[in-house]
């Protein structure tokens, strides 16, 4: 089974087949149909294809945490909260766990925020462990599969490794109790400890209403060639550079700060969203983690994302053919970024813009309230539905135990 | 200093050098350091000093080279070791990066491991040696931008754009070049096909022809037999007739497109040309009225008449359902009696009730024998009576209800009306070419301009005056040129005090009365 799973992973994560169909859509803009390696699945309706049972955890795992700090609803990790709310009122939810295909545990692990608003992951492993202990004690469904038909939303920097520093995250690895479960996370990097196969990558949360209030007329000509706003050097944590973003952001700055085609700076303008709509390319380099909300913003605003993050796995990689939509630049090719971008033929650029203009593409990146068809919630459910039916060794024989409940650092074993 | 002393002490232990041995002896006597500790201390110091000189952490380099030959993935280890040993020279990375880049690319070693080719840890910041953009690539980028914008226009702009026919009545005068150049530049920017009909009062002149020849547009330059009168009344009337004459040309040549009236002193926005493409038969846009009033206090005082804030806008008025219900005209009562009568009066110039420039027509309205012309349009020939006072294109219509309000039902002001003219006795060089060249009475003493303006000498004592100037402004002048004095015998009417150079009067071939 091992090699087969690797092959499946390879197919899922690599560049995909693509079906092109020019379609006239309502706004008079011809867009192209998007099909990823899993086929034309962006518009699939998951209702009827799967059933999800939502565990009723005590509110200290979810509601009370949110009450303590409502900022969790607005930061880029808010997907875990909105996923819970969506599932509670979704037609795929079932109250009968016997007929459920998937089980969801609503635990908000990324809601312990510093005064600045950054989540502290130090208590998250204990919180997750405590939640799993609860569900395994009160319901029989965890023990019969040891989590193979359970899914968890872990949107933090390195997913279920629960640390913001990459080295420490790699050391910790994925929480041992989650090793059979399906993880829905924003982090994705090939051959990385913190991405297990079978995970579903989702986009980070970006507030849809805020972005939609900043839309400008379509006919505003795109006059900026390359646009980027953000840090190049993280002076607080890595003053010399070279550590942050593996030196890629610093390389972008040093090579292109004087280039008139590159509108890059660290400022935070109020017209950030409007400027993205006036740009042809938007840089999405890695930071401390390879993913960032810039990808979502670029897709919404029709700016071709230039992804500078080696081996990154982008959201819904099996449903969305990112190779056709964005431009991938290796970190070592950053000094040649201008050559790479100017040598793209204009027809290819126009095609990428047409793909980005596809409304189903934009919907798939958003978490709107209330949920709309084709949005990121539905793509997650579609992804879960594509993993059905569970294969035979998901269900353990009675008495069989796979997970080691005492594995992991000692600090994780303390009760939460 | 310290480096050399240490090295000396290290190398010449038993030397008789007073300074070195004294230091070494004192160090050896005073401390109980083991040789190993001393060695590390010395090495530390050496690394520090080299780092100071070179500007980056030299010790890291050393440890990297020492350990790089060993097992894989020790990428992070050398730097931790170095961090403990080396002192923290927190040099700003900008000068560092050049050197950091010189470290060979195996910093980001493609570690031949079965896991990932992406390694955690400190990577070099890659900088290419020639930082400037390649001009060929810049051109390609601009071509990409242009192609993208063209596609945007094709998708979101106007479909099937029609030719714009711009009608401009003009006549040769001082401000003509200013006004006509402005209109010309606006028309040159219009992204659609354009025909520019220029009707010139007083016949075709080289002056006007030379201005419009530079546009590169398709122009039709015709003359009109009458000369432009000196009063605004007369000018407005003549301009109306000139515009009708232009419409006659549209009719003769069966020009197809949208006719707009671009008066030469008006200012047009680019959105105007996009908006007029939407006209079906006859449309009206809002015109901003810019009154050039020399007496600013008069405009600010309200004088108690307060029905509504008088917006200086002329154009269609719509109700809530965006239907045309009337017209906004300019309230000229406030200026009654104080408005300009003659072209060079220093009083505000008032517009007519409804200016021609606020209307656009489908050119087929003026064609002969067109079947699908609507019945509410009179034929152009009916307006041909010389005594007819045609104030606006509305006279062409039997009913004004069919006028289409453009620009978001008149809410957008798309062009501005302005009338500014020079004094009637103003002269300007023909075609703005100075020929013969200006006379110079006193040449510039030196370049750049001096700090203090020189005293202008009187005409007779020209040469003496030049020398006194020299003496006065002594400290700045390095050499004095022999002044070329040429007494101008013509009258000096303009006694402008220009620093250094005194312009003589212009003997100009007068062009007009």
Coordinates of C-alpha atoms in Angstrom, one line a residue, chain B residues 97-457:
Chain B
X97 CA 25.4 40.6 1.4
X98 CA 27.9 41.3 -1.3
X99 CA 30.4 39.2 0.6
X100 CA 27.8 36.7 1.6
X101 CA 27.1 36.1 -2.0
X102 CA 30.7 35.5 -2.7
X103 CA 30.5 32.5 -0.5
X104 CA 30.0 29.8 -3.0
X105 CA 26.5 28.5 -3.8
X106 CA 27.0 25.5 -1.7
X107 CA 25.8 27.5 1.2
X108 CA 22.4 26.4 0.1
X109 CA 23.8 23.1 -0.5
X110 CA 21.7 20.7 -2.6
X111 CA 22.1 18.3 0.3
X112 CA 21.9 14.9 -1.3
X113 CA 19.4 13.6 1.2
X114 CA 16.3 11.6 0.7
X115 CA 14.2 14.1 2.4
X116 CA 13.9 17.6 1.0
X117 CA 16.1 19.8 -1.1
X118 CA 14.9 22.7 1.0
X119 CA 17.0 23.2 4.0
X120 CA 16.2 25.1 7.1
X121 CA 18.8 27.6 8.3
X122 CA 20.7 30.6 7.1
X123 CA 20.9 30.9 3.4
X124 CA 22.9 33.4 1.4
X125 CA 21.2 36.3 -0.1
X126 CA 21.7 36.0 -3.8
X127 CA 22.5 39.1 -5.6
X128 CA 23.4 39.3 -9.2
X129 CA 26.5 41.2 -10.1
X130 CA 24.9 43.7 -12.5
X131 CA 21.8 45.0 -10.7
X132 CA 20.4 47.2 -13.4
X133 CA 17.5 46.1 -15.6
X134 CA 18.2 45.0 -19.1
X135 CA 16.7 47.4 -21.5
X136 CA 15.4 44.7 -23.8
X137 CA 13.6 43.2 -20.9
X138 CA 12.2 46.5 -19.9
X139 CA 10.8 46.9 -23.4
X140 CA 9.3 43.4 -23.2
X141 CA 7.7 44.3 -19.9
X142 CA 6.1 47.4 -21.4
X143 CA 4.9 45.4 -24.4
X144 CA 3.3 43.0 -22.0
X145 CA 1.6 45.8 -20.2
X146 CA 0.4 47.3 -23.4
X147 CA -1.0 44.0 -24.5
X148 CA -2.7 43.4 -21.2
X149 CA -4.3 46.9 -21.3
X150 CA -5.4 46.4 -24.9
X151 CA -7.1 43.2 -23.8
X152 CA -8.7 45.0 -20.9
X153 CA -10.0 47.6 -23.2
X154 CA -11.3 45.0 -25.6
X155 CA -13.1 43.2 -22.8
X156 CA -14.4 46.1 -20.7
X157 CA -14.3 49.1 -22.9
X158 CA -16.5 50.1 -25.7
X159 CA -17.4 47.6 -28.3
X160 CA -17.4 48.7 -31.9
X161 CA -16.0 52.1 -31.3
X162 CA -17.2 54.8 -33.8
X163 CA -15.1 57.5 -35.3
X164 CA -15.1 60.7 -33.4
X165 CA -15.6 63.8 -35.5
X166 CA -14.3 66.8 -33.6
X167 CA -15.5 70.3 -34.8
X168 CA -13.4 73.2 -33.7
X169 CA -14.0 76.8 -34.8
X170 CA -10.9 78.9 -34.4
X171 CA -9.2 82.1 -35.6
X172 CA -5.6 83.3 -35.5
X173 CA -4.8 85.3 -32.4
X174 CA -2.3 85.3 -29.6
X175 CA -3.9 82.7 -27.4
X176 CA -4.7 80.4 -30.3
X177 CA -1.6 78.4 -30.0
X178 CA -2.2 77.8 -26.3
X179 CA -5.8 76.7 -26.8
X180 CA -5.4 74.8 -30.0
X181 CA -2.4 72.9 -28.6
X182 CA -4.4 71.8 -25.6
X183 CA -7.3 70.5 -27.7
X184 CA -4.8 68.9 -30.1
X185 CA -3.1 67.0 -27.3
X186 CA -6.4 65.8 -26.0
X187 CA -7.5 64.6 -29.4
X188 CA -4.2 62.9 -30.0
X189 CA -4.8 60.8 -26.9
X190 CA -8.2 59.6 -27.9
X191 CA -8.0 55.9 -28.5
X192 CA -10.5 55.9 -31.3
X193 CA -10.4 56.9 -34.9
X194 CA -10.7 60.7 -35.2
X195 CA -11.5 63.3 -37.8
X196 CA -10.7 66.9 -36.8
X197 CA -12.6 69.6 -38.7
X198 CA -11.0 72.9 -38.0
X199 CA -13.0 75.9 -39.3
X200 CA -11.0 79.1 -39.3
X201 CA -12.5 82.5 -39.4
X202 CA -10.8 84.9 -41.8
X203 CA -9.7 82.1 -44.1
X204 CA -7.1 79.5 -43.8
X205 CA -3.8 80.8 -42.4
X206 CA -0.4 79.2 -42.1
X207 CA -0.5 79.9 -38.4
X208 CA -3.3 77.5 -37.8
X209 CA -2.1 75.1 -40.4
X210 CA 1.3 74.8 -38.7
X211 CA -0.2 74.1 -35.4
X212 CA -2.6 71.3 -36.5
X213 CA -0.1 69.8 -38.8
X214 CA 1.8 68.4 -35.8
X215 CA -1.1 66.4 -34.6
X216 CA -0.8 63.5 -36.9
X217 CA -4.6 63.3 -37.0
X218 CA -6.8 63.3 -40.0
X219 CA -7.7 67.0 -40.2
X220 CA -10.0 68.9 -42.5
X221 CA -9.0 72.6 -42.3
X222 CA -11.4 75.0 -44.0
X223 CA -11.6 78.7 -43.9
X224 CA -14.7 80.8 -43.3
X225 CA -15.1 84.0 -45.3
X226 CA -15.8 86.3 -42.4
X227 CA -13.2 87.6 -39.9
X228 CA -13.9 87.2 -36.2
X229 CA -15.6 90.3 -34.7
X230 CA -14.3 91.9 -31.6
X231 CA -17.3 91.4 -29.3
X232 CA -18.3 88.2 -27.6
X233 CA -21.8 88.4 -29.0
X234 CA -20.5 88.5 -32.5
X235 CA -18.0 85.8 -31.8
X236 CA -20.6 83.4 -30.5
X237 CA -22.8 84.0 -33.4
X238 CA -20.0 83.5 -35.9
X239 CA -18.8 80.4 -34.1
X240 CA -22.3 78.9 -34.5
X241 CA -22.3 79.6 -38.1
X242 CA -18.8 78.1 -38.5
X243 CA -20.0 74.9 -36.7
X244 CA -23.0 74.7 -39.0
X245 CA -20.6 75.0 -41.9
X246 CA -18.6 72.1 -40.4
X247 CA -21.8 70.0 -40.2
X248 CA -22.3 70.8 -43.8
X249 CA -18.9 69.3 -44.5
X250 CA -19.9 66.2 -42.5
X251 CA -23.0 66.0 -44.7
X252 CA -21.1 66.4 -48.0
X253 CA -18.4 63.9 -47.2
X254 CA -20.8 61.6 -45.5
X255 CA -18.5 61.2 -42.5
X256 CA -19.7 58.5 -40.2
X257 CA -19.3 58.7 -36.5
X258 CA -20.1 60.8 -33.5
X259 CA -19.8 64.6 -33.8
X260 CA -18.6 66.5 -30.8
X261 CA -17.8 70.2 -30.6
X262 CA -14.3 70.8 -29.3
X263 CA -14.0 74.5 -28.8
X264 CA -10.4 75.5 -28.9
X265 CA -10.2 76.9 -25.4
X266 CA -12.1 74.1 -23.7
X267 CA -10.7 71.3 -21.7
X268 CA -11.8 67.7 -22.3
X269 CA -11.4 64.7 -20.1
X270 CA -10.6 61.4 -21.7
X271 CA -13.7 59.8 -20.2
X272 CA -15.7 62.2 -22.4
X273 CA -14.6 60.4 -25.5
X274 CA -15.5 57.0 -24.0
X275 CA -18.9 58.3 -22.9
X276 CA -19.9 59.8 -26.2
X277 CA -19.5 56.4 -27.9
X278 CA -22.7 55.5 -26.2
X279 CA -24.8 58.1 -28.0
X280 CA -27.5 56.9 -30.2
X281 CA -28.8 60.0 -31.9
X282 CA -28.2 63.1 -29.9
X283 CA -26.7 63.3 -26.4
X284 CA -26.0 65.9 -23.9
X285 CA -23.2 66.0 -21.3
X286 CA -22.6 68.3 -18.4
X287 CA -20.2 71.1 -19.0
X288 CA -18.3 72.8 -16.2
X289 CA -18.3 76.5 -16.6
X290 CA -15.1 78.2 -15.6
X291 CA -15.6 81.8 -15.3
X292 CA -12.4 83.7 -15.6
X293 CA -13.2 86.6 -13.3
X294 CA -10.6 89.1 -12.3
X295 CA -12.7 90.4 -9.5
X296 CA -12.7 87.4 -7.2
X297 CA -14.6 89.1 -4.4
X298 CA -17.6 89.5 -6.6
X299 CA -17.9 85.8 -7.1
X300 CA -17.7 85.0 -3.4
X301 CA -20.4 87.4 -2.4
X302 CA -23.8 85.9 -2.7
X303 CA -25.7 89.2 -2.6
X304 CA -28.6 87.5 -1.0
X305 CA -29.9 85.5 -4.0
X306 CA -30.1 82.0 -2.6
X307 CA -32.5 79.7 -4.4
X308 CA -29.8 77.1 -4.8
X309 CA -26.1 77.0 -4.7
X310 CA -25.3 78.0 -8.2
X311 CA -23.2 75.2 -9.6
X312 CA -21.2 76.4 -12.6
X313 CA -22.5 73.5 -14.7
X314 CA -24.6 73.4 -17.8
X315 CA -26.2 70.2 -18.9
X316 CA -29.1 67.8 -18.8
X317 CA -31.2 67.5 -15.7
X318 CA -32.6 64.1 -14.8
X319 CA -35.2 62.9 -12.4
X320 CA -34.9 60.0 -10.1
X321 CA -35.5 57.5 -12.9
X322 CA -32.8 58.9 -15.0
X323 CA -35.1 60.5 -17.5
X324 CA -34.3 63.8 -19.0
X325 CA -36.6 66.4 -17.5
X326 CA -34.9 69.7 -18.2
X327 CA -31.7 71.5 -18.4
X328 CA -29.3 73.1 -16.0
X329 CA -28.1 76.4 -17.4
X330 CA -25.7 78.8 -16.0
X331 CA -27.2 81.5 -13.8
X332 CA -25.7 84.6 -15.4
X333 CA -27.9 87.1 -13.6
X334 CA -25.3 87.6 -11.0
X335 CA -22.9 88.9 -13.6
X336 CA -25.5 91.0 -15.4
X337 CA -24.0 94.2 -16.4
X338 CA -20.6 93.2 -15.4
X339 CA -19.8 90.7 -18.1
X340 CA -17.4 91.2 -20.8
X341 CA -18.6 92.7 -24.1
X342 CA -15.4 92.9 -26.0
X343 CA -13.0 90.1 -26.3
X344 CA -10.3 91.7 -24.2
X345 CA -12.5 93.1 -21.5
X346 CA -11.3 92.4 -18.0
X347 CA -14.6 91.1 -16.9
X348 CA -16.1 87.6 -16.7
X349 CA -17.0 86.1 -20.1
X350 CA -20.4 84.5 -19.9
X351 CA -21.4 81.4 -21.7
X352 CA -24.6 81.1 -23.7
X353 CA -27.6 79.4 -22.3
X354 CA -26.5 76.0 -23.5
X355 CA -23.1 75.7 -25.1
X356 CA -22.6 73.7 -28.3
X357 CA -19.8 71.8 -26.6
X358 CA -22.2 70.1 -24.3
X359 CA -23.9 68.2 -27.2
X360 CA -22.9 65.2 -29.3
X361 CA -24.6 64.1 -32.4
X362 CA -24.7 61.0 -34.5
X363 CA -23.3 62.2 -37.8
X364 CA -26.1 60.5 -39.6
X365 CA -28.5 63.2 -38.2
X366 CA -27.1 65.7 -40.6
X367 CA -26.8 63.4 -43.7
X368 CA -29.1 63.9 -46.6
X369 CA -31.5 61.1 -47.6
X370 CA -30.9 58.7 -44.7
X371 CA -33.8 56.4 -44.3
X372 CA -33.6 55.7 -40.6
X373 CA -33.2 59.3 -39.5
X374 CA -35.8 59.9 -36.8
X375 CA -38.7 62.2 -37.6
X376 CA -38.0 64.6 -34.8
X377 CA -34.9 65.9 -36.6
X378 CA -35.0 68.8 -39.0
X379 CA -32.9 68.7 -42.1
X380 CA -29.7 70.7 -41.9
X381 CA -30.6 72.7 -44.9
X382 CA -33.5 74.2 -43.0
X383 CA -31.1 76.0 -40.7
X384 CA -29.1 77.5 -43.5
X385 CA -30.8 80.8 -43.5
X386 CA -28.2 83.4 -42.7
X387 CA -30.5 85.3 -40.4
X388 CA -31.3 82.4 -38.3
X389 CA -29.8 82.6 -34.8
X390 CA -28.7 79.0 -34.1
X391 CA -27.7 78.9 -30.5
X392 CA -27.2 75.2 -29.9
X393 CA -27.8 72.0 -31.7
X394 CA -31.2 71.8 -30.1
X395 CA -32.4 73.9 -33.0
X396 CA -31.9 70.9 -35.2
X397 CA -34.5 69.1 -33.3
X398 CA -38.2 69.5 -33.5
X399 CA -38.6 68.2 -29.9
X400 CA -35.9 68.2 -27.2
X401 CA -37.3 65.2 -25.4
X402 CA -35.2 62.8 -27.4
X403 CA -31.9 64.0 -26.1
X404 CA -30.0 61.3 -24.3
X405 CA -28.3 62.4 -21.1
X406 CA -24.8 61.1 -20.9
X407 CA -22.2 60.8 -18.2
X408 CA -24.3 59.1 -15.6
X409 CA -27.3 61.2 -16.5
X410 CA -25.3 64.4 -16.3
X411 CA -23.8 63.8 -12.9
X412 CA -20.3 63.5 -14.3
X413 CA -18.8 66.7 -15.6
X414 CA -16.8 65.6 -18.6
X415 CA -15.5 68.8 -20.0
X416 CA -14.9 72.4 -18.9
X417 CA -15.8 75.6 -20.8
X418 CA -13.4 78.5 -20.5
X419 CA -12.8 81.6 -22.5
X420 CA -9.5 83.4 -22.1
X421 CA -8.1 85.8 -24.6
X422 CA -5.3 88.2 -24.8
X423 CA -5.5 92.0 -25.0
X424 CA -6.5 93.2 -28.3
X425 CA -3.3 95.0 -28.8
X426 CA -1.2 92.0 -28.0
X427 CA 1.3 90.9 -30.5
X428 CA 2.9 87.6 -31.0
X429 CA 5.5 86.4 -33.5
X430 CA 4.2 84.7 -36.5
X431 CA 3.9 81.0 -35.9
X432 CA 5.8 81.7 -32.7
X433 CA 9.1 81.7 -34.4
X434 CA 11.4 84.6 -33.5
X435 CA 12.8 85.9 -36.7
X436 CA 14.9 88.1 -36.9
X437 CA 16.5 87.2 -33.6
X438 CA 16.0 89.4 -30.5
X439 CA 18.3 92.3 -30.1
X440 CA 20.6 92.1 -27.1
X441 CA 21.5 95.4 -25.4
X442 CA 23.4 94.1 -22.5
X443 CA 24.7 90.5 -22.7
X444 CA 24.7 88.3 -19.6
X445 CA 27.8 89.0 -17.6
X446 CA 28.3 85.5 -16.6
X447 CA 26.5 82.2 -16.1
X448 CA 25.0 81.1 -13.8
X449 CA 22.8 84.0 -12.8
X450 CA 24.4 86.4 -10.3
X451 CA 23.0 86.7 -6.8
X452 CA 22.2 90.3 -7.0
X453 CA 20.6 91.8 -10.0
X454 CA 22.9 94.3 -11.7
X455 CA 21.9 97.8 -11.9
X456 CA 20.5 98.5 -15.3
X457 CA 22.5 101.2 -17.0

